Coordinates of C-alpha atoms in Angstrom, one line a residue:
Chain A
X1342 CA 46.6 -8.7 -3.5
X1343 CA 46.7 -11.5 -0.9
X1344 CA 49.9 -11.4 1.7
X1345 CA 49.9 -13.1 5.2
X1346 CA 52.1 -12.1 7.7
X1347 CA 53.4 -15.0 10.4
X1348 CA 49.9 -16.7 10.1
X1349 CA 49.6 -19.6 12.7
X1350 CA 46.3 -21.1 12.6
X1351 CA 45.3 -24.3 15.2
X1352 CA 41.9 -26.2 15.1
X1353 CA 40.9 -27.4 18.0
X1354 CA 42.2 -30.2 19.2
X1355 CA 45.7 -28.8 18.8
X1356 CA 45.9 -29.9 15.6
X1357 CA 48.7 -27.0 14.0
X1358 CA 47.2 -26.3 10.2
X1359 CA 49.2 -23.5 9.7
X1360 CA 52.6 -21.9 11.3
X1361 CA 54.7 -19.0 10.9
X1362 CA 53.4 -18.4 7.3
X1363 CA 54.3 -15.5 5.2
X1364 CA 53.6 -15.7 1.9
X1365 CA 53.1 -12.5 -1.0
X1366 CA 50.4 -12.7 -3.5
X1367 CA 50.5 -10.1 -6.2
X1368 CA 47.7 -8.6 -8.4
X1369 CA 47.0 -11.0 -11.3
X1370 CA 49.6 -14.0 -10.6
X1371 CA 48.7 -17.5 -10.9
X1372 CA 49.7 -19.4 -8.1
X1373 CA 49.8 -23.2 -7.3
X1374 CA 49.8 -24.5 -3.6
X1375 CA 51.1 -27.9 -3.6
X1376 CA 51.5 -30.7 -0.5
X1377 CA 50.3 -33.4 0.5
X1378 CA 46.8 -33.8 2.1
X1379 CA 46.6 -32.0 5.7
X1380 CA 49.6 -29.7 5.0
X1381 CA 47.4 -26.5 4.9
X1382 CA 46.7 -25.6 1.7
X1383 CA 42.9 -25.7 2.5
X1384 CA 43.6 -24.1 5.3
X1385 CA 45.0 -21.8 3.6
X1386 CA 42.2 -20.5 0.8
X1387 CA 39.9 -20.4 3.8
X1388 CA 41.7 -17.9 5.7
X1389 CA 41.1 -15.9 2.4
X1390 CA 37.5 -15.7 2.8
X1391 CA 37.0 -15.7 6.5
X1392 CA 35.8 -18.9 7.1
X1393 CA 38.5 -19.6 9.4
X1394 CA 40.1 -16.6 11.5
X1395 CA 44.3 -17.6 12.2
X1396 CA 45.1 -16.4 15.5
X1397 CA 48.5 -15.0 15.5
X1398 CA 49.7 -12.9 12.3
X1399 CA 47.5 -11.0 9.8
X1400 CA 46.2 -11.9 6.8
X1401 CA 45.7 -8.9 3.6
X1402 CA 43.4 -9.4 1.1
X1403 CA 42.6 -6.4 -1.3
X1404 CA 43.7 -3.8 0.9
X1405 CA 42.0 -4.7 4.1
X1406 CA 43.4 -6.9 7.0
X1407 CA 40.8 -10.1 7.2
X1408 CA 40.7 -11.1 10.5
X1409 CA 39.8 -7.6 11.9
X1410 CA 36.8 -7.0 9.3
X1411 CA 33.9 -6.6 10.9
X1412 CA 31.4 -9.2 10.5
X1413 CA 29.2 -7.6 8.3
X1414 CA 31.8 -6.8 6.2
X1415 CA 32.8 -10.2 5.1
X1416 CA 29.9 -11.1 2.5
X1417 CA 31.6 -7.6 0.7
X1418 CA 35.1 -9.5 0.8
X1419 CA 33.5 -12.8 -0.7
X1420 CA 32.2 -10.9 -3.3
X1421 CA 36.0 -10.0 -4.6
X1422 CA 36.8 -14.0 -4.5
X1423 CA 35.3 -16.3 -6.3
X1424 CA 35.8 -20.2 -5.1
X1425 CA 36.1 -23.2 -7.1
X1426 CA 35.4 -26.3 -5.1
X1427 CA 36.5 -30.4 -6.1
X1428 CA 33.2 -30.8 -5.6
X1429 CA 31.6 -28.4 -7.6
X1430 CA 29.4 -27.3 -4.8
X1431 CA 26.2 -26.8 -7.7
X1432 CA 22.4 -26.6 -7.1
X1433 CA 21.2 -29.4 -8.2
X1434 CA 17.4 -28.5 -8.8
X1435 CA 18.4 -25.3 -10.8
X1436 CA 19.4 -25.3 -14.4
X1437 CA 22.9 -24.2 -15.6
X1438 CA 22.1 -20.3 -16.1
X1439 CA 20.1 -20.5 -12.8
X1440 CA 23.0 -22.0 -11.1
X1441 CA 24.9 -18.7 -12.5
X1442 CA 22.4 -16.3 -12.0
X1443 CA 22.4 -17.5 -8.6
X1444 CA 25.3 -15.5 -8.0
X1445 CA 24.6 -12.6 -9.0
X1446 CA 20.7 -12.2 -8.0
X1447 CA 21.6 -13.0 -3.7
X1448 CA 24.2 -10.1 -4.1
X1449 CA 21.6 -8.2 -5.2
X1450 CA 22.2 -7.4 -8.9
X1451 CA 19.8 -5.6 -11.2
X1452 CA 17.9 -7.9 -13.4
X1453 CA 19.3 -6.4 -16.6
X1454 CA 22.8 -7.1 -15.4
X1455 CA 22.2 -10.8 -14.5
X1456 CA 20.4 -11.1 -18.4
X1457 CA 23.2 -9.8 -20.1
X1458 CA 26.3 -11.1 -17.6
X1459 CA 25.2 -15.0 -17.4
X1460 CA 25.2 -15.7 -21.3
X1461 CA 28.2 -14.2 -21.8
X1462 CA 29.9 -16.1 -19.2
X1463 CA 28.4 -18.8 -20.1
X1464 CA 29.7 -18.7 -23.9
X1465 CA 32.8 -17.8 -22.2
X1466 CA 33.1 -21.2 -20.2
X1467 CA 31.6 -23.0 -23.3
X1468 CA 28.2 -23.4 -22.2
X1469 CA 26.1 -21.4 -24.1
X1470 CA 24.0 -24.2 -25.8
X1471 CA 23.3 -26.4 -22.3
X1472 CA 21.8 -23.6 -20.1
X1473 CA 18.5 -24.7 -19.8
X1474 CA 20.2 -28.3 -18.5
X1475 CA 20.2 -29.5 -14.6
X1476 CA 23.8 -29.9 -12.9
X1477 CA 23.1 -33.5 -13.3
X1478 CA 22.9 -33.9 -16.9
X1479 CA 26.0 -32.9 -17.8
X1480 CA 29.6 -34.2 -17.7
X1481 CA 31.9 -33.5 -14.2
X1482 CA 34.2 -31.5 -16.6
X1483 CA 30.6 -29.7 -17.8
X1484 CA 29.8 -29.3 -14.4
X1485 CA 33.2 -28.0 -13.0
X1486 CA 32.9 -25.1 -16.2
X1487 CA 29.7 -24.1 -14.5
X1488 CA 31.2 -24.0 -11.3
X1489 CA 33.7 -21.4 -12.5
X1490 CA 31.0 -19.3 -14.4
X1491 CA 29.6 -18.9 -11.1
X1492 CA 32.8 -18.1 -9.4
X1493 CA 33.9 -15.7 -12.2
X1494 CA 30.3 -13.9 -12.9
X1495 CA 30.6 -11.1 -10.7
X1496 CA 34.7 -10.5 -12.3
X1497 CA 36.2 -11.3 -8.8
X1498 CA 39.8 -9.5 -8.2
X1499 CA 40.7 -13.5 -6.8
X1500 CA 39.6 -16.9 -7.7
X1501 CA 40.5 -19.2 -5.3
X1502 CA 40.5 -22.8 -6.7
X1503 CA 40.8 -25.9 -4.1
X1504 CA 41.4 -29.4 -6.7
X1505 CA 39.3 -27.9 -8.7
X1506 CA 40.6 -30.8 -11.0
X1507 CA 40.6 -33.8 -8.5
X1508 CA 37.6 -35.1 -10.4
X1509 CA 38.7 -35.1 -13.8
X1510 CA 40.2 -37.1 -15.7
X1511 CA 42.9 -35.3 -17.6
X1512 CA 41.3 -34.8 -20.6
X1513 CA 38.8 -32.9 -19.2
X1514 CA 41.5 -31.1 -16.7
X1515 CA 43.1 -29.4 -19.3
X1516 CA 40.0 -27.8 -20.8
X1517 CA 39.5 -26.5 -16.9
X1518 CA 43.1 -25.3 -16.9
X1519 CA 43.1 -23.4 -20.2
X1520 CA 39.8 -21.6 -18.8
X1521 CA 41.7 -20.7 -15.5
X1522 CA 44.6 -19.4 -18.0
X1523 CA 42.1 -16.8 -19.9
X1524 CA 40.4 -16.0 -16.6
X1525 CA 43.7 -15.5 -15.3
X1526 CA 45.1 -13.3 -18.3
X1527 CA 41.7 -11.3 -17.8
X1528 CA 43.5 -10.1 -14.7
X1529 CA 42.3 -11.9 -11.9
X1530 CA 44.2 -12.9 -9.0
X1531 CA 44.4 -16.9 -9.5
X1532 CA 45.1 -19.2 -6.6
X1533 CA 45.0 -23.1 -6.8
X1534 CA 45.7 -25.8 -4.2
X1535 CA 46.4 -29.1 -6.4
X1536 CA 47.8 -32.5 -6.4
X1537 CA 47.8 -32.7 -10.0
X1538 CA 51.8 -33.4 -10.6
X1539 CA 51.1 -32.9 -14.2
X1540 CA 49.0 -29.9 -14.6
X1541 CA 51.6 -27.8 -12.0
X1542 CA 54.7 -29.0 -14.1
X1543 CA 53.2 -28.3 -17.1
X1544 CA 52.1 -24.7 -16.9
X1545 CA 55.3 -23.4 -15.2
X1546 CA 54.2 -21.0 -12.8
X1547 CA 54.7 -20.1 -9.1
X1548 CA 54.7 -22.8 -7.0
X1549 CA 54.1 -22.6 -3.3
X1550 CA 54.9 -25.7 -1.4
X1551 CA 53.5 -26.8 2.1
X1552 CA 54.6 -29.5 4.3
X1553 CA 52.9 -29.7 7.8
X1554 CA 51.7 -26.5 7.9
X1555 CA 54.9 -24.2 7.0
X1556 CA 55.9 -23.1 3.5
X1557 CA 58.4 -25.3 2.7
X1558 CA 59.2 -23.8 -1.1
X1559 CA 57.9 -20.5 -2.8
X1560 CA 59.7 -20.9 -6.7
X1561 CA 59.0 -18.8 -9.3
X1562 CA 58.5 -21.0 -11.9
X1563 CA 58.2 -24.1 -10.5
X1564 CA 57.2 -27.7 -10.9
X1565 CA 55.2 -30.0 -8.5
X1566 CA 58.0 -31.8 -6.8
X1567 CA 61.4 -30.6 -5.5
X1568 CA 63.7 -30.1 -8.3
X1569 CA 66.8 -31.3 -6.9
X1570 CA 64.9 -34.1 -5.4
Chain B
X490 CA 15.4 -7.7 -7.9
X491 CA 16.1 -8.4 -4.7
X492 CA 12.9 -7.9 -3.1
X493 CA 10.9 -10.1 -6.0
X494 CA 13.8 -13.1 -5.2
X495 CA 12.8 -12.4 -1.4
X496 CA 9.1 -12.6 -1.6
X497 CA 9.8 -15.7 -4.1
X498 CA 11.8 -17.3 -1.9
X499 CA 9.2 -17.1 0.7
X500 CA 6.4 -18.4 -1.2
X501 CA 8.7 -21.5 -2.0
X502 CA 9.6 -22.5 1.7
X503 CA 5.5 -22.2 2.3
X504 CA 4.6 -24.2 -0.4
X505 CA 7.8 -26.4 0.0
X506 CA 6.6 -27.7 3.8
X507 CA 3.2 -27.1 3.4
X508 CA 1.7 -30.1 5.8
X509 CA 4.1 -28.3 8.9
X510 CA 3.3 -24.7 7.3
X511 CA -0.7 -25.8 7.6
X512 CA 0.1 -27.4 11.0
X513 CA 1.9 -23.9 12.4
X514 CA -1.1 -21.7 10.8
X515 CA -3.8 -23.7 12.3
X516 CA -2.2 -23.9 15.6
X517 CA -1.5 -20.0 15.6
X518 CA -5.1 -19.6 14.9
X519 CA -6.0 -21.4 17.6
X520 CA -4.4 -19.5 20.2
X521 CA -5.1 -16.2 18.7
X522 CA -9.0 -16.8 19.0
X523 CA -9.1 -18.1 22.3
X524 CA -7.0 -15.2 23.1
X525 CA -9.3 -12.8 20.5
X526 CA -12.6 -14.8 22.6
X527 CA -11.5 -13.3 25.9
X528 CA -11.1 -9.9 24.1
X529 CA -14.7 -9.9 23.0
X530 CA -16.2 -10.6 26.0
X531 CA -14.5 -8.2 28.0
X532 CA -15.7 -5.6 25.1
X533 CA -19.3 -6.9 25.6
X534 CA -19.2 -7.2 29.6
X535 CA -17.9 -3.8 29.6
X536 CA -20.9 -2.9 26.9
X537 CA -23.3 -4.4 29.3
X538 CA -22.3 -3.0 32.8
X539 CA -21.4 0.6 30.9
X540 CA -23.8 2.2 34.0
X541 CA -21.7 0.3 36.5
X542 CA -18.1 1.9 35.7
X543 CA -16.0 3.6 38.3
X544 CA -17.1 1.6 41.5
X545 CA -21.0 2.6 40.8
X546 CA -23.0 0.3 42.8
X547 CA -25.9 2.3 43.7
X548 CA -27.9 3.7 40.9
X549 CA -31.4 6.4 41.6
X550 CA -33.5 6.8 38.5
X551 CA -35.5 9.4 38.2
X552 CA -38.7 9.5 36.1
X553 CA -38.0 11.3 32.8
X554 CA -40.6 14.0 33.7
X555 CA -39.0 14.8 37.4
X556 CA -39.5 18.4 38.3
X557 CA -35.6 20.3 39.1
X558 CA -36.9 20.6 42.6
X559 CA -37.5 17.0 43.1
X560 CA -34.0 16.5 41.4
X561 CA -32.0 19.0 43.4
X562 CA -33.6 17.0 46.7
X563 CA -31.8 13.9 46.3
X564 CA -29.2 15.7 45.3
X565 CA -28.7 17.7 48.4
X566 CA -29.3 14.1 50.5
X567 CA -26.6 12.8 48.8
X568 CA -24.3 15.8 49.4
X569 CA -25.1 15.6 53.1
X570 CA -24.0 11.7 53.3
X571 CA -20.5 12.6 52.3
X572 CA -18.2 11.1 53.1
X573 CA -19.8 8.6 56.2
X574 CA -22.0 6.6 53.6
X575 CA -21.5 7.7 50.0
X576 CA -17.8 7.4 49.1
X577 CA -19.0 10.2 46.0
X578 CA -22.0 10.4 43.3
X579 CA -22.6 12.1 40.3
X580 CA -25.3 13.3 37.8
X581 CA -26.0 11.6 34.4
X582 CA -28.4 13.9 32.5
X583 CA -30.6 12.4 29.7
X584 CA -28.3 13.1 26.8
X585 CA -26.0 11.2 28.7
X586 CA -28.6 8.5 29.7
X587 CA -29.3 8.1 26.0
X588 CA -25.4 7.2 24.7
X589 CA -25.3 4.9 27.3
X590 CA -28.9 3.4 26.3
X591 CA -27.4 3.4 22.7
X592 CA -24.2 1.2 23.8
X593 CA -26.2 -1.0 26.1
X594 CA -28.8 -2.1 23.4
X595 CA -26.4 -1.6 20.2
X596 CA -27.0 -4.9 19.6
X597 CA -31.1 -3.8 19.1
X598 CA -31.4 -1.0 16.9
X599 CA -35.3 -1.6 16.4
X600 CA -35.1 -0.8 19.8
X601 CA -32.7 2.1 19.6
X602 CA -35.2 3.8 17.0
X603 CA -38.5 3.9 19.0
X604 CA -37.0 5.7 22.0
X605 CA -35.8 9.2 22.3
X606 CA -33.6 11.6 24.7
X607 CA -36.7 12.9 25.7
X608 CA -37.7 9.5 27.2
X609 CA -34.3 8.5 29.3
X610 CA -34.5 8.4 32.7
X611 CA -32.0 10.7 34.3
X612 CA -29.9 9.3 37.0
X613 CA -27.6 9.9 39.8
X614 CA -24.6 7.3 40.1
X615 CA -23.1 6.5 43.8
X616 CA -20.3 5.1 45.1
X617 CA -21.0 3.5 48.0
X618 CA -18.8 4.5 51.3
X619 CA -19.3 0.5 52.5
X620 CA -20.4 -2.2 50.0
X621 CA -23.0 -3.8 53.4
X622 CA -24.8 0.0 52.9
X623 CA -26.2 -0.7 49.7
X624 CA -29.1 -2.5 50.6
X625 CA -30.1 0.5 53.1
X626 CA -29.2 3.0 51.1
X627 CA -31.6 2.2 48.0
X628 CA -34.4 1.8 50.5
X629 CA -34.4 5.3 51.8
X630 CA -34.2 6.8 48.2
X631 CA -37.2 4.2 46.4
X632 CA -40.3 6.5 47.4
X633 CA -38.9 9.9 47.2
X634 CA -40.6 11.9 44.9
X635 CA -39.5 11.9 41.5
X636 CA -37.6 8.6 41.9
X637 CA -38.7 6.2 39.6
X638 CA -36.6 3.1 41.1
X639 CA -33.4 2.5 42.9
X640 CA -31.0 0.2 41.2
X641 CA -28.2 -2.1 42.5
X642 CA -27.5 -4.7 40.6
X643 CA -24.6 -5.9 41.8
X644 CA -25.0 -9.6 42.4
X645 CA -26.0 -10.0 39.4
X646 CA -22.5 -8.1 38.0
X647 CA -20.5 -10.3 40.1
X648 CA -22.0 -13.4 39.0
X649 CA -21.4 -12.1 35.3
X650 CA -18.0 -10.8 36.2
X651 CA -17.2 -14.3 38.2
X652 CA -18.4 -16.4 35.2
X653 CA -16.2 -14.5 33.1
X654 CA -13.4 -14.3 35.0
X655 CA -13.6 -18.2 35.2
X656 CA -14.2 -18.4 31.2
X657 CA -11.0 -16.1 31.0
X658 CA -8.6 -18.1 33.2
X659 CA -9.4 -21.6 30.9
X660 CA -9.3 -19.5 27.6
X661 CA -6.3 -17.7 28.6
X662 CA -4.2 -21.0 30.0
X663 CA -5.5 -22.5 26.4
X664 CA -4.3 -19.8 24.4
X665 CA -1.0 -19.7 26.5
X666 CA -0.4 -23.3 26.1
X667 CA -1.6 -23.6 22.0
X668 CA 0.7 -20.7 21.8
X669 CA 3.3 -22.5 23.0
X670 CA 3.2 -25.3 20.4
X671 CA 2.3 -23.1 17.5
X672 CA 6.0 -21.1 18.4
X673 CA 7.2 -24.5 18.4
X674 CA 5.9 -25.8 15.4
X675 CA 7.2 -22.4 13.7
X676 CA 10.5 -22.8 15.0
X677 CA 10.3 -26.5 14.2
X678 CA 9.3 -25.4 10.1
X679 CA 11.8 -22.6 10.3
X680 CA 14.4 -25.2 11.1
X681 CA 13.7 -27.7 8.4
X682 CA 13.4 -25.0 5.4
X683 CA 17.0 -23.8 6.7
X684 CA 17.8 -27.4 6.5
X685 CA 16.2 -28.3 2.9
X686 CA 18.1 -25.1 1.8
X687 CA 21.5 -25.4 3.0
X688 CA 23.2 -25.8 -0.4
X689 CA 21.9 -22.6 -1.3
X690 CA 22.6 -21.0 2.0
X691 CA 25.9 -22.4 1.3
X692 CA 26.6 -21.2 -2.2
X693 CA 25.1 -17.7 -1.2
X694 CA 27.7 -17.5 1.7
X695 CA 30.0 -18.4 -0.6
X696 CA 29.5 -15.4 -3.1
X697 CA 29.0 -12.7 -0.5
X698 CA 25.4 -12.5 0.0
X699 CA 25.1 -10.4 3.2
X700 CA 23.1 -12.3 6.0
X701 CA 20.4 -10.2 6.3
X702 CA 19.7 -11.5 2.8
X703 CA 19.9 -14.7 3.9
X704 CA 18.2 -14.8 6.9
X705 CA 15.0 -12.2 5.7
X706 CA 13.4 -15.0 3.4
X707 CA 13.2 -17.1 6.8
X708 CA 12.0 -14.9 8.8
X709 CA 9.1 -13.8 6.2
X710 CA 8.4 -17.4 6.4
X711 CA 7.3 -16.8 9.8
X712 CA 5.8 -13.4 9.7
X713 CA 3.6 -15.5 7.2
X714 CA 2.9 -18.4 9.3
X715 CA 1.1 -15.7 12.6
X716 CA -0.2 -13.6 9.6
X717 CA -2.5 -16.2 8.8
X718 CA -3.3 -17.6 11.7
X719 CA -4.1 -14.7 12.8
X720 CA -6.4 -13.8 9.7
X721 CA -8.0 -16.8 10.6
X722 CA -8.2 -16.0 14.0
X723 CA -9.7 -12.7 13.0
X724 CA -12.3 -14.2 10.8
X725 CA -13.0 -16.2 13.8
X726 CA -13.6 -13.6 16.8
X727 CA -15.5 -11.5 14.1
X728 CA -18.1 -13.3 12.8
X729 CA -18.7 -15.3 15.8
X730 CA -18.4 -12.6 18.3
X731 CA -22.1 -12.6 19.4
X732 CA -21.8 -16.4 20.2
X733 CA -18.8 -15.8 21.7
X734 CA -20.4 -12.9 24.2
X735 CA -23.5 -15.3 24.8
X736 CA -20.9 -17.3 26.8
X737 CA -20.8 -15.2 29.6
X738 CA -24.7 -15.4 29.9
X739 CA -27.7 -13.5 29.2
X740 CA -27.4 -9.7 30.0
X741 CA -30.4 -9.4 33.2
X742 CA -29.2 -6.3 33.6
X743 CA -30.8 -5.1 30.3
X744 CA -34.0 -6.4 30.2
X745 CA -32.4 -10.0 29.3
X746 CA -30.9 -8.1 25.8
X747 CA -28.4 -10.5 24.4
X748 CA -24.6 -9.4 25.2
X749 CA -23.6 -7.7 22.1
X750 CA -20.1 -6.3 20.5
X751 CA -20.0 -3.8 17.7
X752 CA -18.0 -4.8 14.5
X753 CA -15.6 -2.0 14.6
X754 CA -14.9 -3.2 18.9
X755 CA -14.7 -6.6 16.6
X756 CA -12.0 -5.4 13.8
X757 CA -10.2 -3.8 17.0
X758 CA -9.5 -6.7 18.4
X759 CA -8.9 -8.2 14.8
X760 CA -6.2 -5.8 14.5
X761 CA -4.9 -6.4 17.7
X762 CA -4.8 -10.3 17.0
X763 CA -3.3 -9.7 13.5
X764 CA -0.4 -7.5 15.8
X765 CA 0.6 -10.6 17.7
X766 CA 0.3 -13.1 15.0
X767 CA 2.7 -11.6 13.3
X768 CA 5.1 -10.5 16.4
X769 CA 4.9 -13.8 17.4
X770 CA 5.9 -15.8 14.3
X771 CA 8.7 -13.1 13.4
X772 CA 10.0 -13.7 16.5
X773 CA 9.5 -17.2 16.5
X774 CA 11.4 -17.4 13.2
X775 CA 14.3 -15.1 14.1
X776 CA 14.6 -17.5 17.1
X777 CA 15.3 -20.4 14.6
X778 CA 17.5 -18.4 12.3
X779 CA 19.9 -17.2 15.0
X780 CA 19.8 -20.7 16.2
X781 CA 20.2 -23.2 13.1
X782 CA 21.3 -20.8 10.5
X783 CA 25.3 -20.3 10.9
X784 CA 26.2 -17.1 8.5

């Protein structure tokens, strides 16, 4: 599903985010990308998208090499990921199901399918009596759950998450975890960049670790820190 | 769907900046009806000097009841002066006399009704081998028989054509330079509705709306913004059209008849203002969209 091959990506300034990197993603895995801050994993997810372009090595996403797409062909790519922000990234003058139907009305879905699509998701995320609210009326962990309606509307192949839990307190982080597990067991492609020690040694699953731009540690079923460390 | 969340869109940026959307409109409407003002009084200069086309500056009425013999004289006298002092010359028979007659006084249809074909004075038209010959040349043709008077009014065209050449530079450098600032004030309102809608623009990036989407709503805005200065503008030109042709002066080639331009040379011109209105803010707005909108 996602596989880069010797990715090396430099911002200007010489600044090395990412180098040498190959890394294989398969169809429906759950993957965590741990490191400290400035070791790539942003970097990372936004090679995904396109919204950076490496410039040695080739990035895969679904089948089609990112970097040579054709402009016009990215919004198609976006539309297979779905991206979960610390931030939440919400509009704050819409209401909750606007926020959603946001999503699906600027890609140019149907009216029927937005109706019947944003309530369901919404009782899915656990939203279904707070529609009508604004972003700003409800909790961060409220607000994080609409987030991920909007990322999941459109049933993306990947959703790429970046601390999607940096905001939350735990509490409210597992509730956002169990709701990446189902949207994750539904068959999408998830991939997380994280600090959270706890959430990543808790769940058990692959764990890609980045230090200074290289993968440094790509386990199975791992934990957050090294285990022999 | 996505043509009702376009136009919705649209209507929101207007509304959303409305003190620069009214500032972009009324400067748009501006230009366009200085612009549409030169326009009209072309269209009723060339009304007025409609006898005067192709270099005519010499014009020999005959009496409506001329004989053909008397007719065919002047005409052979002109035929023998090519090409030393008539450059050419032509015949305009009273059917044609009357549709210029009709142009001339369209703006007095009273006028129009009382006279007939029957009543036009055929004419001959001549160009003029040297401009210094006119003078001469109408004198040898007044008291021919048959001719009921020689005219060459051309000092009086040139000072019509010199008054409005003058009104056309200042109207022309006025709609040039409010033009100017109305693209600027589009681009300007453009810029700031990309800017009050980043988050969205953001969020639709985000989940793959194409940029055409993204872009179209903004450059509606714009299309909007010359669309209605321009219906202004038309508004303008076409209900003050005859005040607008009184500026190049009285017409003392007809009789003192007011300058005069028909509605539909009016909506013409409407339409052609309406044309660059909208040219004119698309393009102003795709100007701002390539430039402050990143997709």
């Amino acid at each position: 599903m996602i596989r880069f091959n010797h990715v090396t990506k430099t911002y200007r300034g010489s600044t090395v985010a990412l180098k040498d990197v190959s890394v294989d993603i398969k169809r429906g895995e759950f993957v965590f990308i741990v490191g400290p801050s400035g070791s790539g994993k942003t970097t990372f997810l936004r090679l995904i998208t396109k919204e950076e372009v490496a410039e040695e090595g080739e990035v895969w996403v679904a089948g089609k090499e990112v970097g040579s797409l054709a402009p016009w062909k990215v919004p198609y790519l976006r539309r297979n990921i779905g991206c979960v922000f610390q931030d939440f990234r919400l509009l704050p003058t819409r209401s909750v199901y606007d926020n959603v139907a946001f999503a699906l009305e600027v890609i140019g879905r149907p009216r029927h399918v937005v109706r019947s699509q944003v309530p369901q998701i919404l009782k899915l995320v656990g939203l279904e009596t707070k529609m009508d609210r604004l972003p700003g009326e409800l909790s961060a962990g409220e607000q994080q759950r609409v987030a991920v309606a909007r990322a999941f509307v459109n049933r993306p192949l990947i959703l790429l998450a970046d601390e999607p839990t940096g905001n939350l307190d735990p509490g409210t982080t597992g509730g956002i975890m169990r709701l990446l597990e189902r949207i994750n067991e539904y068959g999408t492609t998830v991939v997380m960049a994280t600090h959270d020690r706890q959430i990543v040694d808790s769940m058990r699953r692959r764990v890609i670790e980045m230090g200074q731009g290289c993968v440094v540690r790509d386990q199975a079923r791992g934990v957050y820190g090294m285990v022999d460390a | 769907m996505a043509s009702a969340y376009v136009l919705r869109e649209t209507g929101g940026n207007l509304v959303r900046n409305i003190v620069m959307t009214v500032a972009a409109v009324v400067t748009m409407a501006v230009s366009l009806t200085a612009l549409g003002g030169v326009l009209i009084m072309r269209q009723a200069i060339n009304k007025a000097t409609v006898q005067w086309q192709g270099g005519v500056q010499l014009a020999i009425f005959m009496n409506p009841g001329a004989s053909g013999q008397e007719i065919k004289a002047i005409g052979d006298e002109l035929h023998a002066m090519v090409p030393q002092e008539v450059q050419k010359y032509w015949w305009v028979d009273k059917q044609k006399a009357y549709a210029e007659f009709k142009e001339m006084f369209a703006g007095e249809p009273a006028f129009i009704k009382v006279m007939t074909v029957q009543q036009m004075p055929p004419s001959y038209r001549v160009v003029p081998a040297k401009a210094q010959n006119v003078p001469q040349l109408a004198a040898e043709f007044n008291n021919q028989p048959g001719v009921h008077k020689v005219g060459y009014p051309q000092q009086a065209i040139n000072q019509m054509l010199s008054h409005f050449s003058t009104l056309r530079t200042v109207a022309l450098v006025l709609a040039a330079g409010v033009m100017v600032g109305a693209i600027a004030l589009i681009v300007n309102t453009i810029q700031l509705a990309i800017f009050s809608r980043r988050r969205e623009v953001a969020v639709m990036k985000l989940v793959g709306a194409t940029n055409w989407f993204i872009r179209v709503p903004f450059m509606l805005e714009g299309l909007a913004h010359g669309l209605v200065g321009a219906i202004v503008a038309f508004a303008l030109t076409y209900f003050s059209r005859g005040t607008i042709a009184s500026f190049v002066g009285n017409n003392s080639l007809n009789y003192g008849a007011p300058l005069y331009v028909s509605p539909h040379e009016a909506v013409m011109t409407g339409v052609f203002i309406l044309v660059v209105g909208m040219l004119v803010g698309t393009l102003g707005s795709a100007f701002a969209v390539r430039r402050f909108l990143v997709v």
